[in-house]
Amino acid sequence: MAIKMLSIQGYRSIQNLRLSMDTVNVISGANGCGKSNLYKAVYLLAKAVNGELSKTLALEGGMPSVLWAGNKKQTTQTKASVRLVLSLQTDDLNYEISCGLPKPTLSKFRLDPEVKEEYVWFGDSRRPSNTLIERQGAIAWFTNTDGKRIPYPVSLSHSESVLSQLQDPHLYPELFSLSHEIKKWRFYHHFRTDPESLIRNPQIGIRTEILGNDGYNLAAALQTIMEIGDHELLNEAIDRAFPGSKLLINVDNKTRFEVQMQMPGVLRPLEARELSDGTLRYLCLVAALLSPRPAPLLALNEPEMSLHPELMQPLAELIVSASQYSQIWVTTHSQELATMIEDSSGTKVVNLVRNEAGTQIDGLTPWERLL
């Protein structure tokens, strides 16, 4: 269930942006153009479906902090300055969630979002006949398997997506399928490599088909790829980045797993605590991209961080290879990495700019931005 179109309205520097999605999507642009805001908006959409909308927004300063921060005179719709609208289009379904500030009450939870509207529908244009969910505040109507429009019998939380509160999957199979797919999206934007990080220290290992979003289970994830994943591509990724080196996973008598590297000219394997930040981050990216259980969407935010320039080409090749199984999103400052991915995948880099109207896709006419 790949994303065909992504639409963001009213999120920080993004007033209104529509992005046509491809198998590989590389987002680039100058500092301050809104790359991170676009990435965070997609992350927020996933968190909403996981039932973590309020928590995620609270970590960003609450609902008032994430609304459109530009000149309100530039908005084209009255609601644009007071609503955050996230929507996506797939081959089968469309989903949209609209959030705003809560109504004034005596509650002290003033940073919580309030879901104003939410919809899921078939086709391009939403009509009553093709709408599976229509939500207004805490009340929602569903179209069940018999094609009947019925009120949802459970009162909904004002601050969370209806897709995170669904019950009875047999009654709403399309909705559960959409929710299930979005919940499997993966985001990697920070791997801790400081001396106290779990990556640098032995950890109890279990079979790990999915790398944690902070890389804490790196050793177990790499060992899992060696045993049940594409171990040949793993070895190739190591040799392309570190010629003549060999990846080792040491397991002690307490089944604690540790990453080690045997490098040319070094008489003993180097332990994780001895490896450079860039080496460990590259290994994390390898583990994420070679997961034996690929994600529908795999998003990498600034994967080039701390990497030596010589690692860009092997990383680009891994990213393009992973796109055989996952839709890929890469946000990058590195023009070199962006160009390498573009050359290998044939997909054009999306360059962002920022002006009085907020974050925009460079090169589009005002009319094209509305399509």
mmCIF file of C-alpha atoms in Angstrom:
data_model
loop_
_atom_site.group_PDB
_atom_site.id
_atom_site.type_symbol
_atom_site.label_atom_id
_atom_site.label_comp_id
_atom_site.label_asym_id
_atom_site.label_seq_id
_atom_site.Cartn_x
_atom_site.Cartn_y
_atom_site.Cartn_z
ATOM 1 C CA MET A 1 0.000 0.000 0.000
ATOM 2 C CA ALA A 2 2.405 2.656 -1.252
ATOM 3 C CA ILE A 3 1.725 6.366 -0.796
ATOM 4 C CA LYS A 4 0.906 8.157 -4.059
ATOM 5 C CA MET A 5 0.325 11.643 -2.682
ATOM 6 C CA LEU A 6 1.084 13.343 0.624
ATOM 7 C CA SER A 7 -0.536 16.623 1.662
ATOM 8 C CA ILE A 8 0.422 18.811 4.633
ATOM 9 C CA GLN A 9 -1.374 21.994 5.692
ATOM 10 C CA GLY A 10 -0.694 24.264 8.628
ATOM 11 C CA TYR A 11 2.366 22.560 10.152
ATOM 12 C CA ARG A 12 5.087 24.971 11.301
ATOM 13 C CA SER A 13 6.714 26.336 8.120
ATOM 14 C CA ILE A 14 4.376 24.366 5.848
ATOM 15 C CA GLN A 15 1.266 26.301 4.916
ATOM 16 C CA ASN A 16 0.149 24.062 2.077
ATOM 17 C CA LEU A 17 2.295 21.424 0.389
ATOM 18 C CA ARG A 18 1.366 18.481 -1.833
ATOM 19 C CA LEU A 19 4.054 15.944 -2.652
ATOM 20 C CA SER A 20 3.723 13.244 -5.298
ATOM 21 C CA MET A 21 5.447 10.176 -3.905
ATOM 22 C CA ASP A 22 7.636 7.716 -5.784
ATOM 23 C CA THR A 23 9.320 4.463 -4.782
ATOM 24 C CA VAL A 24 12.383 6.454 -3.705
ATOM 25 C CA ASN A 25 11.866 9.975 -2.364
ATOM 26 C CA VAL A 26 14.864 12.191 -1.644
ATOM 27 C CA ILE A 27 14.118 15.533 0.016
ATOM 28 C CA SER A 28 16.847 18.181 -0.069
ATOM 29 C CA GLY A 29 17.254 21.930 0.334
ATOM 30 C CA ALA A 30 19.051 24.653 2.263
ATOM 31 C CA ASN A 31 19.033 24.957 6.043
ATOM 32 C CA GLY A 32 15.731 26.355 7.268
ATOM 33 C CA CYS A 33 13.752 25.426 4.158
ATOM 34 C CA GLY A 34 11.512 23.001 6.061
ATOM 35 C CA LYS A 35 12.980 19.558 5.294
ATOM 36 C CA SER A 36 12.768 18.492 8.926
ATOM 37 C CA ASN A 37 9.235 19.858 9.241
ATOM 38 C CA LEU A 38 8.114 17.747 6.292
ATOM 39 C CA TYR A 39 9.775 14.664 7.781
ATOM 40 C CA LYS A 40 8.208 15.353 11.179
ATOM 41 C CA ALA A 41 4.779 15.792 9.613
ATOM 42 C CA VAL A 42 4.984 12.297 8.099
ATOM 43 C CA TYR A 43 6.234 10.983 11.453
ATOM 44 C CA LEU A 44 3.314 12.704 13.183
ATOM 45 C CA LEU A 45 0.858 11.044 10.820
ATOM 46 C CA ALA A 46 2.229 7.633 11.763
ATOM 47 C CA LYS A 47 2.136 8.480 15.462
ATOM 48 C CA ALA A 48 -1.490 9.598 15.175
ATOM 49 C CA VAL A 49 -2.513 6.195 13.825
ATOM 50 C CA ASN A 50 -0.504 4.560 16.638
ATOM 51 C CA GLY A 51 -2.472 6.485 19.282
ATOM 52 C CA GLU A 52 0.436 8.773 20.187
ATOM 53 C CA LEU A 53 -0.701 12.066 18.653
ATOM 54 C CA SER A 54 -0.945 13.951 21.959
ATOM 55 C CA LYS A 55 2.343 12.602 23.293
ATOM 56 C CA THR A 56 4.242 13.389 20.093
ATOM 57 C CA LEU A 57 2.854 16.919 19.863
ATOM 58 C CA ALA A 58 3.607 17.528 23.551
ATOM 59 C CA LEU A 59 7.277 16.757 22.896
ATOM 60 C CA GLU A 60 7.197 19.471 20.213
ATOM 61 C CA GLY A 61 5.701 22.034 22.580
ATOM 62 C CA GLY A 62 2.039 21.181 22.194
ATOM 63 C CA MET A 63 -0.560 22.040 19.602
ATOM 64 C CA PRO A 64 0.011 25.834 19.676
ATOM 65 C CA SER A 65 3.689 25.316 18.777
ATOM 66 C CA VAL A 66 3.156 23.215 15.656
ATOM 67 C CA LEU A 67 0.537 25.275 13.834
ATOM 68 C CA TRP A 68 1.476 27.325 10.754
ATOM 69 C CA ALA A 69 4.039 29.876 11.910
ATOM 70 C CA GLY A 70 3.943 32.190 8.903
ATOM 71 C CA ASN A 71 2.036 35.335 8.025
ATOM 72 C CA LYS A 72 -1.660 34.580 8.461
ATOM 73 C CA LYS A 73 -2.463 37.117 5.731
ATOM 74 C CA GLN A 74 -0.792 34.721 3.296
ATOM 75 C CA THR A 75 -3.249 31.919 4.009
ATOM 76 C CA THR A 76 -5.722 31.053 1.292
ATOM 77 C CA GLN A 77 -8.324 29.523 3.586
ATOM 78 C CA THR A 78 -9.776 30.824 6.822
ATOM 79 C CA LYS A 79 -9.073 27.567 8.673
ATOM 80 C CA ALA A 80 -5.489 27.275 7.412
ATOM 81 C CA SER A 81 -4.000 29.229 10.302
ATOM 82 C CA VAL A 82 -5.833 27.286 13.013
ATOM 83 C CA ARG A 83 -5.866 23.754 11.630
ATOM 84 C CA LEU A 84 -3.199 21.147 11.050
ATOM 85 C CA VAL A 85 -4.301 18.853 8.233
ATOM 86 C CA LEU A 86 -2.397 15.685 7.297
ATOM 87 C CA SER A 87 -3.573 13.522 4.425
ATOM 88 C CA LEU A 88 -2.330 10.758 2.185
ATOM 89 C CA GLN A 89 -3.497 8.961 -0.919
ATOM 90 C CA THR A 90 -2.717 5.335 -1.748
ATOM 91 C CA ASP A 91 -3.756 3.199 -4.705
ATOM 92 C CA ASP A 92 -6.912 2.211 -2.836
ATOM 93 C CA LEU A 93 -7.718 4.684 -0.085
ATOM 94 C CA ASN A 94 -7.418 8.291 1.024
ATOM 95 C CA TYR A 95 -6.955 9.320 4.652
ATOM 96 C CA GLU A 96 -7.191 12.782 6.206
ATOM 97 C CA ILE A 97 -6.978 14.013 9.783
ATOM 98 C CA SER A 98 -7.583 17.627 10.799
ATOM 99 C CA CYS A 99 -6.466 18.866 14.229
ATOM 100 C CA GLY A 100 -6.797 22.172 16.009
ATOM 101 C CA LEU A 101 -6.707 23.846 19.376
ATOM 102 C CA PRO A 102 -9.144 22.573 22.003
ATOM 103 C CA LYS A 103 -12.164 24.651 22.863
ATOM 104 C CA PRO A 104 -11.680 26.890 25.931
ATOM 105 C CA THR A 105 -12.467 24.911 29.081
ATOM 106 C CA LEU A 106 -11.353 24.713 32.687
ATOM 107 C CA SER A 107 -8.999 21.841 31.805
ATOM 108 C CA LYS A 108 -5.303 22.446 32.348
ATOM 109 C CA PHE A 109 -4.382 20.210 29.392
ATOM 110 C CA ARG A 110 -4.196 23.189 27.074
ATOM 111 C CA LEU A 111 -1.424 21.750 24.879
ATOM 112 C CA ASP A 112 -3.447 18.728 23.780
ATOM 113 C CA PRO A 113 -4.664 18.626 20.188
ATOM 114 C CA GLU A 114 -8.307 18.202 19.338
ATOM 115 C CA VAL A 115 -9.191 16.100 16.318
ATOM 116 C CA LYS A 116 -11.776 18.198 14.512
ATOM 117 C CA GLU A 117 -12.396 16.032 11.451
ATOM 118 C CA GLU A 118 -11.202 12.716 10.082
ATOM 119 C CA TYR A 119 -12.037 10.870 6.872
ATOM 120 C CA VAL A 120 -11.199 7.700 4.972
ATOM 121 C CA TRP A 121 -12.589 7.282 1.457
ATOM 122 C CA PHE A 122 -12.181 5.469 -1.860
ATOM 123 C CA GLY A 123 -11.302 7.275 -5.089
ATOM 124 C CA ASP A 124 -10.079 10.787 -5.752
ATOM 125 C CA SER A 125 -13.056 12.907 -4.657
ATOM 126 C CA ARG A 126 -14.756 12.303 -1.327
ATOM 127 C CA ARG A 127 -18.522 11.745 -1.495
ATOM 128 C CA PRO A 128 -20.996 10.168 0.948
ATOM 129 C CA SER A 129 -21.189 7.088 -1.280
ATOM 130 C CA ASN A 130 -17.438 6.337 -1.129
ATOM 131 C CA THR A 131 -16.662 7.463 2.437
ATOM 132 C CA LEU A 132 -15.702 4.759 4.944
ATOM 133 C CA ILE A 133 -15.206 7.095 7.924
ATOM 134 C CA GLU A 134 -16.588 10.521 8.616
ATOM 135 C CA ARG A 135 -15.631 11.985 11.961
ATOM 136 C CA GLN A 136 -16.716 15.259 13.526
ATOM 137 C CA GLY A 137 -15.135 15.724 16.950
ATOM 138 C CA ALA A 138 -15.909 12.758 19.194
ATOM 139 C CA ILE A 139 -18.632 11.395 16.896
ATOM 140 C CA ALA A 140 -17.968 9.207 13.872
ATOM 141 C CA TRP A 141 -19.950 7.381 11.201
ATOM 142 C CA PHE A 142 -18.714 4.249 9.475
ATOM 143 C CA THR A 143 -19.656 2.306 6.375
ATOM 144 C CA ASN A 144 -19.677 -1.365 7.338
ATOM 145 C CA THR A 145 -19.235 -4.475 5.173
ATOM 146 C CA ASP A 146 -22.936 -4.330 4.218
ATOM 147 C CA GLY A 147 -22.491 -0.827 2.829
ATOM 148 C CA LYS A 148 -24.569 0.731 5.588
ATOM 149 C CA ARG A 149 -23.605 4.035 7.198
ATOM 150 C CA ILE A 150 -23.790 3.590 10.944
ATOM 151 C CA PRO A 151 -22.710 5.660 13.957
ATOM 152 C CA TYR A 152 -19.667 4.301 15.741
ATOM 153 C CA PRO A 153 -20.960 3.007 19.092
ATOM 154 C CA VAL A 154 -17.877 3.964 21.123
ATOM 155 C CA SER A 155 -17.137 7.508 22.280
ATOM 156 C CA LEU A 156 -13.852 8.626 20.776
ATOM 157 C CA SER A 157 -10.965 10.379 22.491
ATOM 158 C CA HIS A 158 -10.919 13.995 21.321
ATOM 159 C CA SER A 159 -7.127 14.005 21.058
ATOM 160 C CA GLU A 160 -6.411 10.787 19.144
ATOM 161 C CA SER A 161 -7.083 9.385 15.683
ATOM 162 C CA VAL A 162 -10.086 7.158 15.171
ATOM 163 C CA LEU A 163 -7.778 4.646 13.454
ATOM 164 C CA SER A 164 -6.008 4.136 16.783
ATOM 165 C CA GLN A 165 -9.319 3.400 18.541
ATOM 166 C CA LEU A 166 -10.931 0.931 16.147
ATOM 167 C CA GLN A 167 -12.501 -2.258 17.427
ATOM 168 C CA ASP A 168 -14.057 -5.227 15.596
ATOM 169 C CA PRO A 169 -11.724 -5.602 12.592
ATOM 170 C CA HIS A 170 -14.142 -7.981 10.849
ATOM 171 C CA LEU A 171 -16.643 -5.120 10.516
ATOM 172 C CA TYR A 172 -14.172 -2.638 9.017
ATOM 173 C CA PRO A 173 -11.509 -4.679 7.151
ATOM 174 C CA GLU A 174 -10.337 -1.844 4.857
ATOM 175 C CA LEU A 175 -9.845 0.498 7.803
ATOM 176 C CA PHE A 176 -7.886 -2.059 9.780
ATOM 177 C CA SER A 177 -5.744 -2.801 6.740
ATOM 178 C CA LEU A 178 -4.922 0.908 6.330
ATOM 179 C CA SER A 179 -4.202 1.309 10.042
ATOM 180 C CA HIS A 180 -2.038 -1.818 10.104
ATOM 181 C CA GLU A 181 0.067 -0.639 7.160
ATOM 182 C CA ILE A 182 0.712 2.828 8.615
ATOM 183 C CA LYS A 183 1.644 1.333 11.984
ATOM 184 C CA LYS A 184 4.444 -0.588 10.238
ATOM 185 C CA TRP A 185 6.139 2.568 8.935
ATOM 186 C CA ARG A 186 9.673 3.023 10.317
ATOM 187 C CA PHE A 187 11.592 6.198 11.042
ATOM 188 C CA TYR A 188 15.302 6.505 11.783
ATOM 189 C CA HIS A 189 16.641 9.922 12.681
ATOM 190 C CA HIS A 190 19.038 9.461 15.582
ATOM 191 C CA PHE A 191 21.428 6.682 16.551
ATOM 192 C CA ARG A 192 23.085 7.227 19.918
ATOM 193 C CA THR A 193 26.812 6.554 19.681
ATOM 194 C CA ASP A 194 28.108 8.216 22.846
ATOM 195 C CA PRO A 195 30.220 6.075 25.237
ATOM 196 C CA GLU A 196 27.153 5.190 27.333
ATOM 197 C CA SER A 197 24.938 4.230 24.396
ATOM 198 C CA LEU A 198 23.514 0.719 24.202
ATOM 199 C CA ILE A 199 25.050 0.315 20.739
ATOM 200 C CA ARG A 200 28.564 0.457 22.205
ATOM 201 C CA ASN A 201 27.886 -2.000 25.017
ATOM 202 C CA PRO A 202 26.946 -5.708 25.021
ATOM 203 C CA GLN A 203 23.189 -6.355 25.184
ATOM 204 C CA ILE A 204 21.091 -9.444 25.810
ATOM 205 C CA GLY A 205 20.229 -10.668 22.333
ATOM 206 C CA ILE A 206 17.022 -12.092 20.905
ATOM 207 C CA ARG A 207 16.128 -12.692 17.264
ATOM 208 C CA THR A 208 15.563 -9.164 15.949
ATOM 209 C CA GLU A 209 14.010 -8.669 12.524
ATOM 210 C CA ILE A 210 13.496 -4.922 13.023
ATOM 211 C CA LEU A 211 16.170 -2.502 14.222
ATOM 212 C CA GLY A 212 14.959 -0.225 17.025
ATOM 213 C CA ASN A 213 14.550 3.408 15.993
ATOM 214 C CA ASP A 214 17.589 4.399 18.084
ATOM 215 C CA GLY A 215 19.651 1.356 17.091
ATOM 216 C CA TYR A 216 19.860 -0.068 20.613
ATOM 217 C CA ASN A 217 19.541 -3.675 19.364
ATOM 218 C CA LEU A 218 22.083 -3.348 16.546
ATOM 219 C CA ALA A 219 24.127 -6.474 17.321
ATOM 220 C CA ALA A 220 21.072 -8.741 17.486
ATOM 221 C CA ALA A 221 19.619 -7.170 14.322
ATOM 222 C CA LEU A 222 22.841 -7.794 12.372
ATOM 223 C CA GLN A 223 23.082 -11.380 13.639
ATOM 224 C CA THR A 224 19.475 -11.948 12.556
ATOM 225 C CA ILE A 225 20.328 -10.752 9.035
ATOM 226 C CA MET A 226 23.302 -13.145 9.008
ATOM 227 C CA GLU A 227 21.049 -16.072 9.910
ATOM 228 C CA ILE A 228 17.747 -15.468 8.109
ATOM 229 C CA GLY A 229 18.273 -12.362 5.960
ATOM 230 C CA ASP A 230 20.353 -11.402 2.939
ATOM 231 C CA HIS A 231 23.750 -12.186 4.451
ATOM 232 C CA GLU A 232 25.482 -11.887 1.075
ATOM 233 C CA LEU A 233 24.269 -8.308 0.619
ATOM 234 C CA LEU A 234 25.271 -7.598 4.226
ATOM 235 C CA ASN A 235 28.815 -8.827 3.577
ATOM 236 C CA GLU A 236 28.930 -6.816 0.357
ATOM 237 C CA ALA A 237 27.779 -3.655 2.170
ATOM 238 C CA ILE A 238 30.567 -4.094 4.720
ATOM 239 C CA ASP A 239 33.240 -4.806 2.111
ATOM 240 C CA ARG A 240 32.160 -1.865 -0.084
ATOM 241 C CA ALA A 241 32.428 0.502 2.875
ATOM 242 C CA PHE A 242 35.424 -1.044 4.646
ATOM 243 C CA PRO A 243 37.444 -3.079 2.112
ATOM 244 C CA GLY A 244 38.970 -6.222 3.584
ATOM 245 C CA SER A 245 37.036 -5.901 6.853
ATOM 246 C CA LYS A 246 34.747 -8.493 8.393
ATOM 247 C CA LEU A 247 31.732 -7.942 10.629
ATOM 248 C CA LEU A 248 31.625 -10.157 13.723
ATOM 249 C CA ILE A 249 28.966 -10.573 16.393
ATOM 250 C CA ASN A 250 30.474 -11.786 19.646
ATOM 251 C CA VAL A 251 28.193 -13.581 22.120
ATOM 252 C CA ASP A 252 29.392 -14.161 25.688
ATOM 253 C CA ASN A 253 28.276 -16.894 28.080
ATOM 254 C CA LYS A 254 25.364 -14.721 29.229
ATOM 255 C CA THR A 255 24.077 -14.386 25.639
ATOM 256 C CA ARG A 256 25.063 -10.734 25.487
ATOM 257 C CA PHE A 257 25.645 -9.663 21.891
ATOM 258 C CA GLU A 258 28.310 -7.189 20.803
ATOM 259 C CA VAL A 259 29.303 -5.778 17.420
ATOM 260 C CA GLN A 260 32.951 -6.266 16.478
ATOM 261 C CA MET A 261 34.954 -5.519 13.332
ATOM 262 C CA GLN A 262 38.045 -7.324 12.105
ATOM 263 C CA MET A 263 39.981 -4.796 10.022
ATOM 264 C CA PRO A 264 43.079 -5.230 7.843
ATOM 265 C CA GLY A 265 46.341 -4.684 9.693
ATOM 266 C CA VAL A 266 44.719 -4.980 13.132
ATOM 267 C CA LEU A 267 45.665 -8.125 15.045
ATOM 268 C CA ARG A 268 42.413 -8.412 17.007
ATOM 269 C CA PRO A 269 38.768 -7.538 16.377
ATOM 270 C CA LEU A 270 37.780 -4.005 17.380
ATOM 271 C CA GLU A 271 34.910 -3.879 19.857
ATOM 272 C CA ALA A 272 31.900 -1.592 19.448
ATOM 273 C CA ARG A 273 33.239 0.815 22.069
ATOM 274 C CA GLU A 274 36.352 1.290 19.884
ATOM 275 C CA LEU A 275 34.590 1.941 16.589
ATOM 276 C CA SER A 276 34.021 5.452 15.266
ATOM 277 C CA ASP A 277 30.631 7.158 15.385
ATOM 278 C CA GLY A 278 30.456 7.025 11.601
ATOM 279 C CA THR A 279 31.178 3.298 11.457
ATOM 280 C CA LEU A 280 28.471 2.504 14.004
ATOM 281 C CA ARG A 281 25.936 4.754 12.288
ATOM 282 C CA TYR A 282 26.677 3.106 8.955
ATOM 283 C CA LEU A 283 26.132 -0.324 10.526
ATOM 284 C CA CYS A 284 22.805 0.910 11.934
ATOM 285 C CA LEU A 285 21.731 2.063 8.480
ATOM 286 C CA VAL A 286 22.758 -1.289 7.016
ATOM 287 C CA ALA A 287 20.673 -3.115 9.639
ATOM 288 C CA ALA A 288 17.677 -0.854 8.980
ATOM 289 C CA LEU A 289 17.860 -1.181 5.191
ATOM 290 C CA LEU A 290 18.445 -4.960 5.164
ATOM 291 C CA SER A 291 15.699 -5.858 7.635
ATOM 292 C CA PRO A 292 14.307 -9.361 6.960
ATOM 293 C CA ARG A 293 10.883 -7.811 7.556
ATOM 294 C CA PRO A 294 10.758 -4.756 5.252
ATOM 295 C CA ALA A 295 8.528 -1.833 6.196
ATOM 296 C CA PRO A 296 5.898 -0.376 3.837
ATOM 297 C CA LEU A 297 7.616 2.992 4.346
ATOM 298 C CA LEU A 298 11.195 3.428 5.574
ATOM 299 C CA ALA A 299 12.198 7.017 6.391
ATOM 300 C CA LEU A 300 15.774 8.160 7.034
ATOM 301 C CA ASN A 301 16.454 11.659 8.320
ATOM 302 C CA GLU A 302 19.958 12.928 7.464
ATOM 303 C CA PRO A 303 21.529 9.453 7.175
ATOM 304 C CA GLU A 304 24.815 11.048 6.088
ATOM 305 C CA MET A 305 25.477 12.381 9.604
ATOM 306 C CA SER A 306 29.058 11.544 10.747
ATOM 307 C CA LEU A 307 29.687 9.391 7.676
ATOM 308 C CA HIS A 308 32.929 9.674 5.722
ATOM 309 C CA PRO A 309 32.352 10.791 2.102
ATOM 310 C CA GLU A 310 33.608 7.399 0.889
ATOM 311 C CA LEU A 311 30.569 5.769 2.551
ATOM 312 C CA MET A 312 28.038 7.761 0.494
ATOM 313 C CA GLN A 313 28.147 5.525 -2.586
ATOM 314 C CA PRO A 314 27.655 2.229 -0.708
ATOM 315 C CA LEU A 315 24.873 3.877 1.319
ATOM 316 C CA ALA A 316 23.151 5.141 -1.834
ATOM 317 C CA GLU A 317 23.318 1.654 -3.346
ATOM 318 C CA LEU A 318 21.799 0.131 -0.197
ATOM 319 C CA ILE A 319 18.973 2.671 -0.198
ATOM 320 C CA VAL A 320 18.088 1.968 -3.824
ATOM 321 C CA SER A 321 18.306 -1.790 -3.222
ATOM 322 C CA ALA A 322 15.936 -1.503 -0.240
ATOM 323 C CA SER A 323 13.384 0.257 -2.463
ATOM 324 C CA GLN A 324 12.616 -3.137 -4.039
ATOM 325 C CA TYR A 325 10.738 -3.988 -0.852
ATOM 326 C CA SER A 326 9.890 -0.643 0.808
ATOM 327 C CA GLN A 327 8.918 2.860 -0.194
ATOM 328 C CA ILE A 328 11.920 4.970 0.804
ATOM 329 C CA TRP A 329 12.037 8.514 2.203
ATOM 330 C CA VAL A 330 15.408 10.233 2.645
ATOM 331 C CA THR A 331 15.864 13.744 4.001
ATOM 332 C CA THR A 332 19.417 14.925 3.405
ATOM 333 C CA HIS A 333 21.757 17.915 3.502
ATOM 334 C CA SER A 334 24.257 16.033 1.353
ATOM 335 C CA GLN A 335 24.049 16.973 -2.304
ATOM 336 C CA GLU A 336 26.512 14.169 -3.014
ATOM 337 C CA LEU A 337 24.258 11.516 -1.468
ATOM 338 C CA ALA A 338 21.156 12.967 -3.121
ATOM 339 C CA THR A 339 22.807 12.898 -6.546
ATOM 340 C CA MET A 340 24.057 9.333 -6.078
ATOM 341 C CA ILE A 341 20.575 8.109 -5.133
ATOM 342 C CA GLU A 342 19.077 10.018 -8.056
ATOM 343 C CA ASP A 343 21.566 8.486 -10.498
ATOM 344 C CA SER A 344 21.023 4.950 -9.179
ATOM 345 C CA SER A 345 17.230 5.095 -8.881
ATOM 346 C CA GLY A 346 16.306 7.401 -11.750
ATOM 347 C CA THR A 347 14.072 9.382 -9.379
ATOM 348 C CA LYS A 348 14.450 13.150 -9.282
ATOM 349 C CA VAL A 349 15.452 14.815 -6.005
ATOM 350 C CA VAL A 350 12.751 17.026 -4.463
ATOM 351 C CA ASN A 351 14.325 20.373 -3.578
ATOM 352 C CA LEU A 352 12.532 22.535 -1.032
ATOM 353 C CA VAL A 353 12.632 26.318 -0.740
ATOM 354 C CA ARG A 354 11.039 28.692 1.729
ATOM 355 C CA ASN A 355 9.370 32.025 1.013
ATOM 356 C CA GLU A 356 6.513 34.139 2.397
ATOM 357 C CA ALA A 357 4.104 31.322 1.578
ATOM 358 C CA GLY A 358 6.172 28.872 3.629
ATOM 359 C CA THR A 359 7.935 25.703 2.574
ATOM 360 C CA GLN A 360 7.442 24.951 -1.120
ATOM 361 C CA ILE A 361 8.730 22.494 -3.714
ATOM 362 C CA ASP A 362 11.227 24.315 -5.896
ATOM 363 C CA GLY A 363 10.365 24.640 -9.565
ATOM 364 C CA LEU A 364 6.585 24.233 -9.275
ATOM 365 C CA THR A 365 4.194 26.907 -10.497
ATOM 366 C CA PRO A 366 1.422 28.080 -8.118
ATOM 367 C CA TRP A 367 -1.042 26.034 -10.203
ATOM 368 C CA GLU A 368 1.092 22.877 -9.989
ATOM 369 C CA ARG A 369 1.268 23.246 -6.205
ATOM 370 C CA LEU A 370 -2.517 22.941 -6.044
ATOM 371 C CA LEU A 371 -2.749 19.817 -8.228
#
